[in-house]
Short mmCIF file of C-alpha atoms in Angstrom, two decimals:
data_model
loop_
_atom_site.label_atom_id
_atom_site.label_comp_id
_atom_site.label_asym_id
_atom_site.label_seq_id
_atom_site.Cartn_x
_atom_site.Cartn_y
_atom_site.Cartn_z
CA UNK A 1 -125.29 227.51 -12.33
CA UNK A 2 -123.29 230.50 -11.49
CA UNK A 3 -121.00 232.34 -14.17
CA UNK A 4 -117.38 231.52 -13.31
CA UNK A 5 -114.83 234.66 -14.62
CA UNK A 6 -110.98 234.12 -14.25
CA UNK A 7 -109.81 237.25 -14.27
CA UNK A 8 -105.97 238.03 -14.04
CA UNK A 9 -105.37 237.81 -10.42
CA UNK A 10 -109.37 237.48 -9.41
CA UNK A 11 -111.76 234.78 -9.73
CA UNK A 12 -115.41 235.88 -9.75
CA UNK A 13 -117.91 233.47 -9.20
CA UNK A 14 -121.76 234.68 -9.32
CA UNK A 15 -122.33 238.08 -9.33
CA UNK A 16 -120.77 239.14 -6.00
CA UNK A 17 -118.34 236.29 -4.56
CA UNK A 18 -114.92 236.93 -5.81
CA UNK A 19 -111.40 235.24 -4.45
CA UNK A 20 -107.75 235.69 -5.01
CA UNK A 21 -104.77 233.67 -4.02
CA UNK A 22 -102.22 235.31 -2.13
CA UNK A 23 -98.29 234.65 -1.75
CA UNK A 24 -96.87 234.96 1.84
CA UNK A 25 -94.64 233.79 4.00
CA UNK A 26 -94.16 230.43 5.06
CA UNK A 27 -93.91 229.98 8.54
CA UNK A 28 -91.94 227.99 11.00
CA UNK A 29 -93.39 224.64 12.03
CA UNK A 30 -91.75 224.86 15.42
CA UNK A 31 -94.49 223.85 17.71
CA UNK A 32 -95.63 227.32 17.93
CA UNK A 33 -98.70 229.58 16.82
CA UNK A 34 -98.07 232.13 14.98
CA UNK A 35 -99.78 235.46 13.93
CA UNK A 36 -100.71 236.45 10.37
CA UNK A 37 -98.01 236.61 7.93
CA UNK A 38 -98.50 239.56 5.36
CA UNK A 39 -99.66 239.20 1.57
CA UNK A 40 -96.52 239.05 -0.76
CA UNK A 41 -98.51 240.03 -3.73
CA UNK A 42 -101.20 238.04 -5.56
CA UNK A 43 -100.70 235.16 -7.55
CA UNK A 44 -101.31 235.44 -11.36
CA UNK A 45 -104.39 233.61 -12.79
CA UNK A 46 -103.69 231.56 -16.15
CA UNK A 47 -106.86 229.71 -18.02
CA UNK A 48 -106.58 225.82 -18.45
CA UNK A 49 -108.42 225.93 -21.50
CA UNK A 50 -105.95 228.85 -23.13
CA UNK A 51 -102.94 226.24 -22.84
CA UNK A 52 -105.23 223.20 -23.51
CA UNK A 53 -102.64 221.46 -25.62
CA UNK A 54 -99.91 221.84 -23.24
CA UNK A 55 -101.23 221.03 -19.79
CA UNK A 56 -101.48 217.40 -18.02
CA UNK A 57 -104.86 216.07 -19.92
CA UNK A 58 -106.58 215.31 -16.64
CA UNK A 59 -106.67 219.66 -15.53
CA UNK A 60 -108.97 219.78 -18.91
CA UNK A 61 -111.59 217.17 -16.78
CA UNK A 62 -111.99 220.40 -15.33
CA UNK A 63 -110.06 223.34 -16.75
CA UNK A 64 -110.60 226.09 -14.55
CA UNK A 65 -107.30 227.88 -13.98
CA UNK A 66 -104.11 227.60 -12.98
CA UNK A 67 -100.80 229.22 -10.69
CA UNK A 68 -97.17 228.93 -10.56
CA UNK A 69 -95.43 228.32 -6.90
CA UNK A 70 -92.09 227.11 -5.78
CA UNK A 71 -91.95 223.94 -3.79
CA UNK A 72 -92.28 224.49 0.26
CA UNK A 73 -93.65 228.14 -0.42
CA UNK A 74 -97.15 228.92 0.79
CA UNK A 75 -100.34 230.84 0.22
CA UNK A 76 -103.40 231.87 1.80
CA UNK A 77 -106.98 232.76 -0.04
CA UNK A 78 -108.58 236.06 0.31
CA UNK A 79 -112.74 236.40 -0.12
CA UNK A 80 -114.69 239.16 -1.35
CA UNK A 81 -118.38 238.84 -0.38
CA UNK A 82 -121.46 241.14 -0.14
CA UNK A 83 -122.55 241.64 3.44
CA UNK A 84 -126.05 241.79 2.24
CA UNK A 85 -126.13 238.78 0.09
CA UNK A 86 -123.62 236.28 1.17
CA UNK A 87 -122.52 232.77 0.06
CA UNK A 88 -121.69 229.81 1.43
CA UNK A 89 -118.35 228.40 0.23
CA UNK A 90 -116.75 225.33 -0.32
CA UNK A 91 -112.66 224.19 -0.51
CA UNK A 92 -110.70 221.36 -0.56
CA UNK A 93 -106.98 220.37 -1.41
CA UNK A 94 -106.15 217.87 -3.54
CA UNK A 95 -110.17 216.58 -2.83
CA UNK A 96 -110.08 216.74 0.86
CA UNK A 97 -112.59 219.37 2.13
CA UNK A 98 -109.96 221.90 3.79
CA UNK A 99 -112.85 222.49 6.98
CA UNK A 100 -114.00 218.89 7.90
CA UNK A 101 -111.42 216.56 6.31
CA UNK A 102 -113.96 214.15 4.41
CA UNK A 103 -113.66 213.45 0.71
CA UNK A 104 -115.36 216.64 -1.38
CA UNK A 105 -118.34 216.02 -2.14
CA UNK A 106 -121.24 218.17 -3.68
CA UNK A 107 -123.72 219.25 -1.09
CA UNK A 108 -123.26 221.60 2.38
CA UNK A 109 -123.42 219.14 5.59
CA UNK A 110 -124.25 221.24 8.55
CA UNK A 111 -123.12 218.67 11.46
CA UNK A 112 -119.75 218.79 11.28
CA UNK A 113 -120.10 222.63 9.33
CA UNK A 114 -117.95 221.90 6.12
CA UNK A 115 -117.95 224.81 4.54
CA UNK A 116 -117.68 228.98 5.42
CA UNK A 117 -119.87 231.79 5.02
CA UNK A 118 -118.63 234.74 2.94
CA UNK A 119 -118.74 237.54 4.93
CA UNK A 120 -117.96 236.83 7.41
CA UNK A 121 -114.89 234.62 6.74
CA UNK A 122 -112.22 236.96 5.10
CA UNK A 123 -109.57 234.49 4.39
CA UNK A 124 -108.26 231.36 5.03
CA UNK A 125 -104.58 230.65 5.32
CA UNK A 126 -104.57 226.34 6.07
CA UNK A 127 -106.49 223.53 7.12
CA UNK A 128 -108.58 223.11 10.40
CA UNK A 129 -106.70 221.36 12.77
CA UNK A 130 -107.39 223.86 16.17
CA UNK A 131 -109.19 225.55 18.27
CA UNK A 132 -108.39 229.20 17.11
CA UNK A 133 -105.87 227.60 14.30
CA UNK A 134 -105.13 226.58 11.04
CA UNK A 135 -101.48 224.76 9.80
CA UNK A 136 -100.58 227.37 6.88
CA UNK A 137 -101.35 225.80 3.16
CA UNK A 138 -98.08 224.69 1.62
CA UNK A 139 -97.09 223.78 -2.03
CA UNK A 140 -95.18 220.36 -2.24
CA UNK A 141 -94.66 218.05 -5.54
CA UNK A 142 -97.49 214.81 -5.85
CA UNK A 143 -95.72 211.87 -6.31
CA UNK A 144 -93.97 212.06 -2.96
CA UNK A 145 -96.18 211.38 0.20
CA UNK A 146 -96.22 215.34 1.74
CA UNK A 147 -99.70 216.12 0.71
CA UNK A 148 -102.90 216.10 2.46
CA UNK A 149 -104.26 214.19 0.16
CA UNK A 150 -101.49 211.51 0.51
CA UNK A 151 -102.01 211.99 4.02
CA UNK A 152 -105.71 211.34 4.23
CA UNK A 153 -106.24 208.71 1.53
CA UNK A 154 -102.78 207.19 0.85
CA UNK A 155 -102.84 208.96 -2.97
CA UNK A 156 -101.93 211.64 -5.34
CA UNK A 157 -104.88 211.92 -7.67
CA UNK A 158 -105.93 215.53 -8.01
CA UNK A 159 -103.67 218.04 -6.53
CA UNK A 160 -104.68 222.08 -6.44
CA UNK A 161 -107.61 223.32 -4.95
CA UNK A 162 -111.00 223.16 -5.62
CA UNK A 163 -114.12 225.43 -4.75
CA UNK A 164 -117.57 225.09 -4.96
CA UNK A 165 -119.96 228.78 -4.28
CA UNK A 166 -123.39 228.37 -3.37
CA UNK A 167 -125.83 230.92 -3.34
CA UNK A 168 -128.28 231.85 -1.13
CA UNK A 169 -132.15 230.83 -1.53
CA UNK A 170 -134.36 233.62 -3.02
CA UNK A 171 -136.03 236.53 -0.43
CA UNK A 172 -133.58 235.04 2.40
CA UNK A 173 -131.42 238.40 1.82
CA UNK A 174 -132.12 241.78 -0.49
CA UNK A 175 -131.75 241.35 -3.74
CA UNK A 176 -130.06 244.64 -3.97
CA UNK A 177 -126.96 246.52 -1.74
CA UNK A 178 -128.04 249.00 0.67
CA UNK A 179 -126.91 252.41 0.05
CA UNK A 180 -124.02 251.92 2.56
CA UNK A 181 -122.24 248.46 3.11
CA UNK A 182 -119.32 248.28 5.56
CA UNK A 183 -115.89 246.64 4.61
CA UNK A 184 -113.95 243.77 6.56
CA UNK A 185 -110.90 244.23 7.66
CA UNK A 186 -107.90 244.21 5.10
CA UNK A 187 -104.90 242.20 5.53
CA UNK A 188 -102.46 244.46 4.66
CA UNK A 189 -99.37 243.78 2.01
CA UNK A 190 -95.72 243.92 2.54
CA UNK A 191 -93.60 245.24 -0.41
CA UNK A 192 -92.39 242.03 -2.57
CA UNK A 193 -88.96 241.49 -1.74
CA UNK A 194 -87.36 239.46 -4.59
CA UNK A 195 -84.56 236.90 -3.38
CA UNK A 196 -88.45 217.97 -13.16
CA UNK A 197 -91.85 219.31 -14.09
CA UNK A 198 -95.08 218.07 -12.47
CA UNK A 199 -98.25 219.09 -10.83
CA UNK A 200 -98.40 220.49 -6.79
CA UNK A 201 -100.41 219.99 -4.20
CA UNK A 202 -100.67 221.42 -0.93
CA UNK A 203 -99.42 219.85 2.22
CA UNK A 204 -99.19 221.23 6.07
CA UNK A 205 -97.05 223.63 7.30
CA UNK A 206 -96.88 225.69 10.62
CA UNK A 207 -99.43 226.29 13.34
CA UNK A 208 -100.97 229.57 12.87
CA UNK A 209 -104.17 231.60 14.95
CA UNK A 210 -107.20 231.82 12.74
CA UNK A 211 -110.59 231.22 13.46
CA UNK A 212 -113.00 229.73 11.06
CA UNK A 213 -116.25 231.05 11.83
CA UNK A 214 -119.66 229.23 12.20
CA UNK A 215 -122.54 229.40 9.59
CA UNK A 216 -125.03 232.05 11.89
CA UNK A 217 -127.64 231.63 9.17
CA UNK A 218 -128.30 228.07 9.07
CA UNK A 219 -127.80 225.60 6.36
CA UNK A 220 -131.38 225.48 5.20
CA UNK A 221 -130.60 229.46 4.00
CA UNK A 222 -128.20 228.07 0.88
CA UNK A 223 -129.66 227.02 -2.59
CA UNK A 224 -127.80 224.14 -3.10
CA UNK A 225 -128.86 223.62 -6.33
CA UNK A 226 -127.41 226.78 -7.39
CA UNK A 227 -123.41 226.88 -7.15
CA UNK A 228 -120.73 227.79 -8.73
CA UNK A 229 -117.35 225.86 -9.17
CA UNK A 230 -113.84 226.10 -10.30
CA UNK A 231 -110.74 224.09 -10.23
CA UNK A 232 -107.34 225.47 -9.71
CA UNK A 233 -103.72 223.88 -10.19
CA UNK A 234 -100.73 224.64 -9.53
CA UNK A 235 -97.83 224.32 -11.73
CA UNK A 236 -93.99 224.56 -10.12
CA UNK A 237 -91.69 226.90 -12.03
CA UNK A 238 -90.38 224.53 -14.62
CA UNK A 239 -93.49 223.31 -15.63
CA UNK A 240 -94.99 226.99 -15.42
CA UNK A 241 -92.31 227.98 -18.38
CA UNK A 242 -93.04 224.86 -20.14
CA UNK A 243 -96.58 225.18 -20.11
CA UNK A 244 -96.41 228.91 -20.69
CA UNK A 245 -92.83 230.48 -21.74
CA UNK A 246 -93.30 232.61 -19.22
CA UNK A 247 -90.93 232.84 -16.34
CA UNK A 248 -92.31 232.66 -12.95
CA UNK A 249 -91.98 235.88 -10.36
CA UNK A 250 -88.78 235.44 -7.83
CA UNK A 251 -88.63 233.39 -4.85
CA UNK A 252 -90.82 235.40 -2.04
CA UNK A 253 -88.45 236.72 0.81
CA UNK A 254 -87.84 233.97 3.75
CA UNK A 255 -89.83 234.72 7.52
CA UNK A 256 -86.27 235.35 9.22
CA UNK A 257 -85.39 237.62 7.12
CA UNK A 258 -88.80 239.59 6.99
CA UNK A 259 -88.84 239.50 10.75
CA UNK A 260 -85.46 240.67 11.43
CA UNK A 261 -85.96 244.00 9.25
CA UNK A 262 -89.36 244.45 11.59
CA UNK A 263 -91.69 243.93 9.16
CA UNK A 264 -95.48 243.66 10.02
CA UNK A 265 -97.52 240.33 11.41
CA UNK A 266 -101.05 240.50 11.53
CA UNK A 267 -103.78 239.60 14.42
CA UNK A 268 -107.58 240.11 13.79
CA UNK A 269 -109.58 240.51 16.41
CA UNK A 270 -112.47 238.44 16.71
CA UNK A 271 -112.97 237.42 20.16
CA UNK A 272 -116.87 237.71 20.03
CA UNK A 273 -117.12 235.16 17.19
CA UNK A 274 -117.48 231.33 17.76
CA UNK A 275 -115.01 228.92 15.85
CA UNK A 276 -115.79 225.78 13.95
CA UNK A 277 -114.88 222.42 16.12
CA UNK A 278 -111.12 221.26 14.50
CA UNK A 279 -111.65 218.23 11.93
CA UNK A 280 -110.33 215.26 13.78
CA UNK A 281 -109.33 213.90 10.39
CA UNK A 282 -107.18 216.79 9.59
CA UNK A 283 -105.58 216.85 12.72
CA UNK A 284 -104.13 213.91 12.30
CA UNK A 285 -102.75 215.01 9.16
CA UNK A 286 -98.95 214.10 8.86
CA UNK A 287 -97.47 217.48 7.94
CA UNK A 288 -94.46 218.90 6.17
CA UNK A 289 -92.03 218.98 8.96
CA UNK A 290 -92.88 215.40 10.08
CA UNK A 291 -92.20 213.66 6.92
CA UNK A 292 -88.71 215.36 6.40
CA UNK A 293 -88.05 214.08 9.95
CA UNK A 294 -89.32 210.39 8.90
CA UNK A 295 -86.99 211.02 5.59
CA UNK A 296 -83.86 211.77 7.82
CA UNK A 297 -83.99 215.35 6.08
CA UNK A 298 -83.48 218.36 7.95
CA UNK A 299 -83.96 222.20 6.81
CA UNK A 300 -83.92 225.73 8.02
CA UNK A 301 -87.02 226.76 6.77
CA UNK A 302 -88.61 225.44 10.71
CA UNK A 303 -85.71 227.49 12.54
CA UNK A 304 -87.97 229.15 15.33
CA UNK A 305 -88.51 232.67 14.86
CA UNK A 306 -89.26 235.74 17.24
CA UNK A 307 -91.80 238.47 16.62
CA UNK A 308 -92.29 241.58 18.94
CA UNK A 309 -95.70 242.64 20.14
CA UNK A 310 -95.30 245.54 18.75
CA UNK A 311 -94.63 243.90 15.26
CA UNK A 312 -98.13 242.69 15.13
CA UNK A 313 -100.80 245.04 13.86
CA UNK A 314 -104.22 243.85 14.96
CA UNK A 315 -107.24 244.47 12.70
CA UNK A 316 -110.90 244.76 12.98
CA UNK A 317 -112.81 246.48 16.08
CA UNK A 318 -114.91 244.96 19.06
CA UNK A 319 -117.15 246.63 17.18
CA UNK A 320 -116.77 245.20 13.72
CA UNK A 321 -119.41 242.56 13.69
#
C-alpha cells in the first residue's frame, strides 16, 4: 500500500503522485463549450481524523480529508506526476467513477478505460460526457436530487470524491529520475478576488473543452495490487465553522464579472493526443441547470457569457508530447 500524506493544500500519495483541489470559476451552462477557467487559489486540506469527534461518523469509515465550498461553486483537480514513473489514477464522485460512469470499484478495466494516466493527464475539471469535453464539477447539498450520484443511482450515500493511485509494475519504468525531466504545462492563476449544515457532493455544471487522454502504456503496465487511496469531503460553510471554528475564505468572484474586466481563459493544446470515448452513463447525467428548470427555479449564474480570442491564452506546444 502506498503512504497517503495530507498536506495543507497537497495530497501526496506514493512517493511521486501528488494532487490539489483547485477553486475556479463556475461556468455558464448555456449550451455552450467553454475554454479553461483560471485557478482561484487552492483549496485548504483539513484531516478527518484531527476533528474525529465532530464530523458525520460515516467520513471516519474512511477519514481521509476534507474541504469547505459554497453551494453551486466549482472546482477542478490538478496532478503532479513523474514523467518517468507514472501512475494510473482513479476518481469518482459521490462513488460514480468520474471517466466511465459505473459504480467505483477497486481494479483498472481497460475496455471502457476508467481511469487516467498521470502524466500525461494534468487536470481534470468534470465528468466525461464529450468528445473533447467535460461538464465542470460542481458542489451541491445531498439530500436534494442535483448530484451525480442521485443522478446515476437514485441516492445520496457518499458524497465527496474519492481516489484510488496505482503504481506501476516493477522494471516497466526507471526506478530513478533522469537528470532532466520536462514540466507540463501550468494552468495559470488569477488573483483571488473576494466578493443548515450537511455534507456536499458534486453535481454537473457547464460544458467545457478538455480532453481526457488514453492509457498509451497498456493496462497490464499497473500493479494493481499496489495503490494508494484517499477519501475527500466536502463540508459547506456552516458546517466548515461548526466542524472547525474556522471561517471559510470569501465567495470566489462570479464568470461575468471576471470576463468583463478581461481576465484570462485557458486552451491547451493537444491536438496530437487521442481522447477517451464519452461514458454513455454520464452523459445522460441530469445536470445542475436541468433540475432547477424541472424545480420551476431560475438563476443568473447560466446567463451566457462572451470571451474574446484574445482572452484565451493557449498552453503547451505541438511539440510538448
Amino acid at each position: 500500500m502506498l503512504d497517503v500524506i495530507i498536506d495543507t493544500h497537497v495530497i501526496r500519495i506514493g512517493d511521486r503522485f501528488a494532487l490539489g483541489l483547485h477553486r475556479t470559476l463556475r461556468i455558464p451552462d448555456d449550451g455552450r463549450t467553454y475554454p479553461l477557467p483560471p485557478g482561484l487559489g487552492q483549496f485548504p486540506l483539513y484531516k478527518v481524523l484531527n476533528y474525529r469527534n465532530r464530523v458525520p461518523p460515516q467520513w471516519l469509515e474512511e477519514a481521509g480529508a476534507f474541504i469547505s465550498m459554497y453551494q453551486r461553486e466549482a472546482l477542478w483537480i490538478g496532478f503532479h506526476g513523474a514523467e518517468w514513473k507514472p501512475n494510473a489514477v482513479k476518481i469518482a464522485v459521490g462513488g460514480i467513477n468520474v471517466i466511465s460512469g459505473e459504480p467505483f470499484s477497486n481494479g483498472l478495466k481497460a475496455d471502457p478505460q476508467d481511469y487516467i494516466v498521470c502524466p500525461d493527464q494534468p487536470w481534470l475539471d468534470g465528468i466525461n460526457t464529450g468528445h473533447s469535453s467535460i461538464r465542470q464539477f460542481v458542489a451541491m447539498p445531498l439530500g436534494r436530487g442535483y448530484t451525480v450520484e442521485a443522478s446515476l443511482t437514485g441516492t445520496e450515500k457518499f458524497g465527496g470524491i474519492q481516489l484510488t493511485v496505482f503504481e506501476p509494475k516493477p522494471g516497466r519504468f526507471p526506478d530513478t529520475p533522469p537528470i532532466r525531466s520536462k514540466t507540463g504545462p501550468v494552468r495559470f492563476a488569477a488573483p483571488k478576488v473576494s466578493t443548515a449544515p450537511q455534507s456536499m457532493g458534486l453535481g454537473a455544471g457547464g460544458q467545457m473543452k478538455q480532453k481526457i487522454y488514453p492509457d498509451s502504456y497498456g493496462i497490464d503496465v499497473w500493479d494493481q495490487d499496489n495503490y494508494g487511496r484517499i477519501a475527500i469531503h466536502i463540508a459547506n460553510s456552516a458546517q466548515f465553522y461548526d466542524l472547525t471554528g474556522i471561517q471559510p475564505p470569501p465567495t470566489p468572484i462570479d464568470v461575468k464579472t471576471y470576463t468583463e474586466y478581461g481576465l484570462p481563459w485557458f486552451d491547451l493544446y493537444a491536438e496530437f493526443k487521442e481522447d477517451v470515448s464519452p461514458s454513455k452513463q454520464l452523459t445522460g447525467v441530469k445536470t445542475i441547470a436541468e433540475i432547477d428548470a424541472q424545480q420551476g427555479k431560475t438563476t443568473v449564474e447560466n446567463e451566457s457569457v462572451e470571451i474574446q480570442e484574445t482572452q484565451i491564452r493557449k498552453l503547451g506546444t505541438e511539440n510538448s508530447e
